[in-house]
Coordinates of N, CA and C in Angstrom, one line a residue:
M6 N 176.2 53.1 110.5 CA 177.4 53.1 109.5 C 178.5 52.4 110.1
T7 N 179.3 51.8 109.3 CA 180.5 51.0 109.8 C 181.7 51.9 109.8
D8 N 182.7 51.5 110.5 CA 184.0 52.2 110.6 C 184.9 51.9 109.5
T9 N 184.7 50.8 108.8 CA 185.5 50.4 107.7 C 184.7 50.1 106.4
I10 N 185.3 50.3 105.3 CA 184.6 50.1 104.0 C 185.5 49.1 103.2
C11 N 184.8 48.1 102.6 CA 185.6 47.1 101.7 C 186.0 47.9 100.5
V12 N 187.3 47.9 100.2 CA 187.8 48.6 99.0 C 188.5 47.7 98.0
G13 N 188.6 46.4 98.4 CA 189.2 45.4 97.5 C 189.1 44.0 98.0
A14 N 189.6 43.1 97.1 CA 189.6 41.7 97.5 C 190.8 41.0 96.8
I15 N 191.3 40.0 97.5 CA 192.4 39.2 96.9 C 191.8 38.0 96.2
A16 N 192.2 37.9 94.9 CA 191.6 36.8 94.1 C 192.6 35.7 93.9
G17 N 193.7 35.7 94.6 CA 194.6 34.5 94.6 C 196.0 35.0 94.3
A18 N 196.9 34.1 94.1 CA 198.3 34.4 93.8 C 198.5 34.8 92.3
F19 N 199.5 35.6 92.1 CA 199.9 35.9 90.7 C 201.4 35.6 90.6
G20 N 201.7 34.6 89.9 CA 203.1 34.3 89.8 C 203.6 33.5 90.9
V21 N 205.0 33.4 91.1 CA 205.5 32.5 92.1 C 206.3 33.3 93.2
H22 N 206.3 34.6 93.1 CA 207.1 35.4 94.0 C 206.2 36.2 95.1
G23 N 205.0 35.7 95.4 CA 204.3 36.2 96.4 C 203.3 37.4 96.0
E24 N 203.3 37.7 94.7 CA 202.3 38.7 94.3 C 200.9 38.1 94.4
V25 N 199.9 39.1 94.5 CA 198.5 38.6 94.6 C 197.8 39.3 93.4
R26 N 196.7 38.7 93.0 CA 195.7 39.2 92.1 C 194.8 40.1 93.0
L27 N 194.7 41.4 92.7 CA 193.9 42.3 93.5 C 192.8 42.8 92.7
K28 N 191.6 42.7 93.2 CA 190.4 43.4 92.7 C 190.2 44.7 93.4
S29 N 190.0 45.7 92.7 CA 189.7 47.0 93.4 C 188.2 47.4 93.3
F30 N 187.6 47.8 94.4 CA 186.2 48.3 94.4 C 186.1 49.8 94.6
T31 N 187.2 50.5 94.3 CA 187.1 52.0 94.4 C 186.8 52.6 93.1
S32 N 186.2 53.8 93.1 CA 185.8 54.4 91.8 C 187.0 54.6 90.9
D33 N 188.1 55.0 91.4 CA 189.3 55.0 90.6 C 190.1 53.7 91.0
P34 N 190.1 52.7 90.2 CA 190.7 51.4 90.7 C 192.1 51.4 91.3
L35 N 192.9 52.3 90.7 CA 194.3 52.4 91.2 C 194.4 53.1 92.6
A36 N 193.3 53.8 93.0 CA 193.3 54.5 94.3 C 193.3 53.5 95.5
V37 N 193.0 52.2 95.2 CA 192.9 51.3 96.3 C 194.2 51.3 97.2
A38 N 195.3 51.4 96.5 CA 196.6 51.5 97.2 C 196.8 52.7 98.1
D39 N 196.1 53.8 97.7 CA 196.2 55.1 98.4 C 195.6 55.0 99.8
Y40 N 194.7 54.0 100.1 CA 194.0 53.9 101.3 C 194.8 52.9 102.3
A41 N 195.9 52.4 101.9 CA 196.7 51.5 102.7 C 197.2 52.2 103.9
P42 N 197.5 51.5 105.0 CA 197.3 50.0 105.1 C 195.9 49.6 105.2
L43 N 195.6 48.5 104.4 CA 194.3 47.9 104.5 C 194.2 46.7 105.4
S44 N 193.1 46.4 106.0 CA 193.0 45.3 107.0 C 192.1 44.3 106.4
T45 N 192.2 43.1 107.1 CA 191.2 42.0 106.8 C 189.9 42.4 107.6
E46 N 188.8 41.7 107.3 CA 187.5 42.1 107.8 C 187.6 42.1 109.4
D47 N 188.2 41.1 109.9 CA 188.3 41.0 111.4 C 189.4 41.9 112.0
G48 N 190.2 42.6 111.2 CA 191.2 43.5 111.6 C 192.5 42.9 112.2
T49 N 192.6 41.6 112.0 CA 193.8 40.9 112.6 C 195.1 41.1 111.7
R50 N 194.9 41.4 110.5 CA 196.1 41.6 109.6 C 196.0 43.0 108.9
L51 N 197.1 43.6 108.8 CA 197.2 44.9 108.0 C 198.2 44.7 106.8
F52 N 197.9 45.3 105.7 CA 198.8 45.1 104.5 C 199.1 46.5 103.9
E53 N 200.3 46.8 103.7 CA 200.7 47.8 102.8 C 200.6 47.3 101.4
I54 N 200.3 48.0 100.4 CA 200.1 47.6 99.0 C 201.0 48.3 98.1
E55 N 201.6 47.5 97.1 CA 202.3 48.1 96.0 C 201.8 47.4 94.8
I56 N 201.1 48.2 94.0 CA 200.6 47.7 92.7 C 201.7 47.6 91.7
T57 N 201.9 46.4 91.1 CA 203.1 46.3 90.2 C 202.7 46.4 88.8
R58 N 201.5 46.0 88.5 CA 201.0 46.2 87.1 C 199.5 45.8 87.0
E59 N 198.9 46.3 85.8 CA 197.6 46.0 85.6 C 197.5 44.6 84.9
I60 N 196.5 43.8 85.3 CA 196.3 42.5 84.7 C 194.7 42.3 84.4
N61 N 194.3 41.3 83.8 CA 192.9 41.1 83.5 C 192.1 41.1 84.8
N62 N 191.1 41.9 84.8 CA 190.2 42.0 86.0 C 190.8 42.5 87.3
G63 N 191.9 43.3 87.2 CA 192.4 43.8 88.4 C 193.9 44.2 88.2
F64 N 194.7 44.0 89.3 CA 196.0 44.3 89.4 C 196.9 43.2 90.0
A65 N 198.2 43.1 89.6 CA 199.1 42.3 90.4 C 199.7 43.3 91.4
A66 N 199.9 42.7 92.6 CA 200.4 43.6 93.7 C 201.2 42.8 94.7
H67 N 202.1 43.5 95.4 CA 202.8 43.0 96.5 C 202.1 43.5 97.8
L68 N 201.9 42.6 98.7 CA 201.3 43.0 100.0 C 202.4 42.8 101.0
S69 N 202.5 43.7 102.0 CA 203.5 43.5 103.0 C 203.3 42.2 103.7
G70 N 204.4 41.5 104.0 CA 204.4 40.3 104.8 C 204.0 39.1 103.9
V71 N 203.8 39.2 102.7 CA 203.4 38.1 101.8 C 204.6 37.9 100.8
R72 N 205.3 36.8 101.0 CA 206.6 36.6 100.2 C 206.5 35.4 99.3
T73 N 205.6 34.5 99.5 CA 205.6 33.3 98.7 C 204.2 33.1 98.0
K74 N 204.3 32.3 96.9 CA 203.0 31.9 96.2 C 202.0 31.3 97.2
E75 N 202.5 30.4 98.1 CA 201.6 29.7 99.0 C 201.0 30.7 100.0
E76 N 201.7 31.7 100.5 CA 201.1 32.7 101.3 C 200.1 33.6 100.6
A77 N 200.4 33.9 99.3 CA 199.4 34.6 98.5 C 198.2 33.7 98.2
D78 N 198.3 32.5 97.9 CA 197.2 31.6 97.7 C 196.3 31.5 98.9
A79 N 196.9 31.5 100.1 CA 196.2 31.3 101.3 C 195.3 32.5 101.6
L80 N 195.6 33.6 100.9 CA 194.7 34.8 101.1 C 193.6 35.0 100.1
K81 N 193.5 34.0 99.2 CA 192.4 34.1 98.1 C 191.1 34.2 98.9
G82 N 190.3 35.2 98.3 CA 189.0 35.5 98.9 C 188.9 36.5 100.0
T83 N 190.1 36.9 100.5 CA 190.1 37.9 101.6 C 189.7 39.2 101.1
R84 N 188.8 39.8 101.8 CA 188.4 41.2 101.4 C 189.3 42.2 102.2
L85 N 189.5 43.3 101.6 CA 190.4 44.3 102.3 C 189.6 45.6 102.6
Y86 N 189.9 46.1 103.8 CA 189.1 47.2 104.3 C 189.9 48.4 104.6
A87 N 189.4 49.6 104.4 CA 190.0 50.8 104.8 C 189.1 51.5 105.8
P88 N 189.7 52.3 106.7 CA 189.0 53.1 107.7 C 188.2 54.1 106.9
R89 N 186.9 54.3 107.2 CA 186.1 55.3 106.6 C 186.7 56.7 106.5
D90 N 187.3 57.1 107.6 CA 187.9 58.4 107.6 C 189.0 58.7 106.6
R91 N 189.6 57.6 106.0 CA 190.6 57.8 104.9 C 189.9 57.9 103.6
L92 N 188.7 57.6 103.5 CA 188.0 57.6 102.2 C 187.4 59.0 101.9
P93 N 187.2 59.3 100.7 CA 186.6 60.6 100.3 C 185.1 60.7 100.8
N94 N 184.7 61.9 101.1 CA 183.3 62.1 101.4 C 182.6 62.1 100.0
L95 N 181.4 61.5 100.0 CA 180.6 61.4 98.8 C 179.6 62.5 98.6
P96 N 179.3 62.8 97.4 CA 178.2 63.8 97.1 C 176.9 63.2 97.7
D97 N 175.9 64.1 97.9 CA 174.6 63.8 98.5 C 173.9 62.6 97.9
D98 N 174.1 62.4 96.6 CA 173.4 61.3 95.9 C 174.2 60.1 95.6
E99 N 175.3 59.9 96.4 CA 176.1 58.7 96.3 C 176.3 58.1 97.7
Y100 N 176.4 56.8 97.8 CA 176.4 56.1 99.0 C 177.5 54.9 99.0
Y101 N 178.1 54.7 100.1 CA 178.9 53.5 100.3 C 178.0 52.3 100.4
H102 N 178.2 51.2 99.8 CA 177.3 50.0 99.9 C 177.1 49.6 101.4
A103 N 178.2 49.7 102.2 CA 178.1 49.4 103.5 C 177.1 50.2 104.3
D104 N 176.8 51.4 103.9 CA 175.8 52.2 104.6 C 174.4 51.8 104.3
L105 N 174.2 51.2 103.1 CA 172.9 50.8 102.7 C 172.4 49.4 103.2
I106 N 173.4 48.5 103.3 CA 173.1 47.1 103.7 C 172.5 47.1 105.1
G107 N 171.4 46.5 105.3 CA 170.7 46.4 106.6 C 169.6 47.4 106.8
L108 N 169.6 48.5 105.9 CA 168.5 49.4 106.1 C 167.2 48.9 105.7
P109 N 166.1 49.3 106.5 CA 164.8 48.9 106.0 C 164.3 49.8 104.9
V110 N 163.5 49.2 104.0 CA 162.9 49.9 102.9 C 161.4 49.9 103.0
F111 N 160.9 51.1 102.9 CA 159.4 51.3 103.0 C 158.9 51.9 101.7
D112 N 157.6 51.5 101.5 CA 156.9 52.2 100.3 C 156.5 53.5 100.8
S113 N 155.9 54.3 99.9 CA 155.5 55.7 100.2 C 154.4 55.8 101.2
G114 N 153.7 54.7 101.4 CA 152.7 54.6 102.4 C 153.1 54.2 103.8
G115 N 154.4 53.9 103.9 CA 155.0 53.5 105.2 C 155.0 52.0 105.5
V116 N 154.6 51.2 104.5 CA 154.7 49.7 104.7 C 156.1 49.2 104.4
E117 N 156.6 48.4 105.3 CA 158.0 47.9 105.1 C 158.0 46.9 103.9
L118 N 158.8 47.1 103.0 CA 159.0 46.2 101.8 C 160.1 45.1 102.1
G119 N 161.0 45.4 102.9 CA 162.1 44.5 103.2 C 163.3 45.3 103.7
K120 N 164.4 44.6 103.9 CA 165.7 45.2 104.3 C 166.7 44.9 103.2
V121 N 167.6 45.9 103.0 CA 168.7 45.7 102.0 C 169.7 44.7 102.5
R122 N 169.8 43.6 101.7 CA 170.7 42.5 102.0 C 172.0 42.7 101.3
A123 N 172.0 43.3 100.1 CA 173.2 43.5 99.3 C 173.0 44.6 98.2
V124 N 174.0 45.1 97.7 CA 173.9 46.0 96.6 C 174.6 45.3 95.4
Q125 N 174.0 45.2 94.3 CA 174.5 44.4 93.2 C 174.6 45.3 92.0
N126 N 175.4 45.0 91.0 CA 175.4 45.7 89.8 C 175.8 44.7 88.7
H127 N 174.9 44.6 87.7 CA 175.1 43.6 86.7 C 175.3 44.4 85.3
G128 N 175.7 45.6 85.4 CA 176.0 46.3 84.2 C 175.2 47.6 84.0
A129 N 173.9 47.5 84.0 CA 173.1 48.7 83.7 C 172.9 49.7 84.8
T130 N 172.6 49.2 86.0 CA 172.5 50.1 87.2 C 172.6 49.3 88.5
D131 N 172.8 49.9 89.5 CA 172.8 49.3 90.8 C 171.5 48.7 91.2
L132 N 171.5 47.6 91.8 CA 170.2 47.0 92.3 C 170.3 46.7 93.8
L133 N 169.3 47.1 94.5 CA 169.2 46.7 95.9 C 168.5 45.4 96.0
E134 N 169.3 44.4 96.6 CA 168.7 43.1 96.9 C 168.0 43.2 98.3
L135 N 166.7 43.0 98.2 CA 165.9 43.2 99.4 C 165.4 41.8 99.9
Q136 N 165.6 41.6 101.2 CA 165.0 40.4 101.9 C 163.7 40.8 102.3
V137 N 162.7 40.1 101.8 CA 161.3 40.4 102.0 C 160.8 39.7 103.3
P138 N 160.1 40.4 104.2 CA 159.6 39.8 105.4 C 158.7 38.6 105.1
G139 N 159.0 37.5 105.7 CA 158.1 36.3 105.6 C 158.4 35.5 104.3
K140 N 159.4 35.9 103.5 CA 159.7 35.1 102.3 C 161.2 34.7 102.3
S141 N 161.5 33.6 101.7 CA 162.8 33.1 101.6 C 163.6 33.6 100.4
S142 N 162.8 34.1 99.4 CA 163.4 34.7 98.2 C 163.7 36.2 98.4
T143 N 164.5 36.7 97.5 CA 164.8 38.1 97.6 C 164.2 38.8 96.4
V144 N 164.2 40.2 96.4 CA 163.7 41.0 95.3 C 164.8 42.0 94.9
L145 N 165.0 42.2 93.6 CA 166.0 43.2 93.2 C 165.3 44.4 92.8
L146 N 165.5 45.5 93.5 CA 164.9 46.8 93.3 C 165.9 47.7 92.6
P147 N 165.5 48.2 91.4 CA 166.5 49.1 90.7 C 166.8 50.3 91.7
F148 N 168.1 50.6 91.8 CA 168.6 51.7 92.6 C 168.6 53.0 91.8
T149 N 167.4 53.5 91.3 CA 167.3 54.7 90.5 C 166.6 55.7 91.3
L150 N 166.6 56.9 90.9 CA 165.8 58.0 91.5 C 164.4 57.7 91.4
A151 N 163.9 57.2 90.3 CA 162.5 56.9 90.1 C 162.0 55.8 91.1
A152 N 162.8 54.7 91.3 CA 162.4 53.6 92.1 C 162.7 53.9 93.6
V153 N 163.8 54.6 93.9 CA 164.2 54.9 95.2 C 164.4 56.4 95.4
P154 N 163.3 57.1 95.6 CA 163.4 58.6 95.7 C 164.1 59.1 97.0
T155 N 164.1 58.3 98.1 CA 164.7 58.8 99.3 C 165.6 57.8 100.0
V156 N 166.8 58.2 100.3 CA 167.7 57.4 101.2 C 168.0 58.4 102.3
D157 N 167.6 58.0 103.4 CA 167.8 58.9 104.6 C 168.7 58.1 105.7
L158 N 170.0 58.3 105.5 CA 171.0 57.6 106.4 C 170.9 58.0 107.8
T159 N 170.5 59.3 108.1 CA 170.3 59.8 109.4 C 169.2 59.0 110.1
A160 N 168.1 58.9 109.4 CA 167.0 58.2 110.0 C 167.1 56.7 109.9
G161 N 168.0 56.2 109.1 CA 168.3 54.8 108.9 C 167.2 54.1 108.1
R162 N 166.7 54.7 107.0 CA 165.6 54.2 106.2 C 165.7 54.6 104.8
I163 N 165.1 53.8 103.9 CA 165.0 54.1 102.5 C 163.5 54.1 102.1
V164 N 163.1 55.0 101.3 CA 161.7 55.1 100.8 C 161.8 54.7 99.3
A165 N 160.9 53.7 98.9 CA 161.0 53.3 97.5 C 159.6 53.4 96.9
D166 N 159.6 53.6 95.6 CA 158.4 53.5 94.8 C 158.7 52.5 93.7
P167 N 158.6 51.2 94.1 CA 159.0 50.1 93.2 C 158.1 50.0 91.9
P168 N 158.7 49.5 90.9 CA 157.9 49.3 89.6 C 156.8 48.4 89.9
E169 N 155.7 48.7 89.2 CA 154.5 47.8 89.3 C 154.8 46.4 89.1
G170 N 154.2 45.6 90.1 CA 154.4 44.1 90.0 C 155.6 43.5 90.6
L171 N 156.5 44.4 91.0 CA 157.8 43.9 91.6 C 157.6 43.0 92.8
F172 N 156.7 43.3 93.6 CA 156.5 42.6 94.9 C 155.3 41.6 94.8
D173 N 154.8 41.4 93.6 CA 153.6 40.4 93.5 C 154.1 39.0 93.6

């Protein structure tokens, strides 16, 4: 498990007074500001956040230390992280994506199917993107109770019962 969790990203400048376009990855999008100060992935910068208004696909926000459009533009693509201990504990059947990435996935017979490379969501349900051993392509495994009956973070493994033909 990691000590920080990605809770948002900067999508570029908003206006000319140093505001940024902020994407929130929290279940309550406005709560992203509650976890401040947020850090960059490498931890070299910390930002206090003041959300100023809702905009298309996110929020306009002031970040501490960012005063100009050029400074805001320079942060485009920066992911923002909060310490895990500031985030709420999740129910037993919910997981932070950071906890799943890198875990090996086994079938019910103990054969390794791959490792979780990413967690994606294209609208219907979460998908685990698995890097399959010996292959350059990845497989998208539905992250449902039927396809993934066991996630054991303590043991550091996932047991899956993939739909027929998924790994052919």
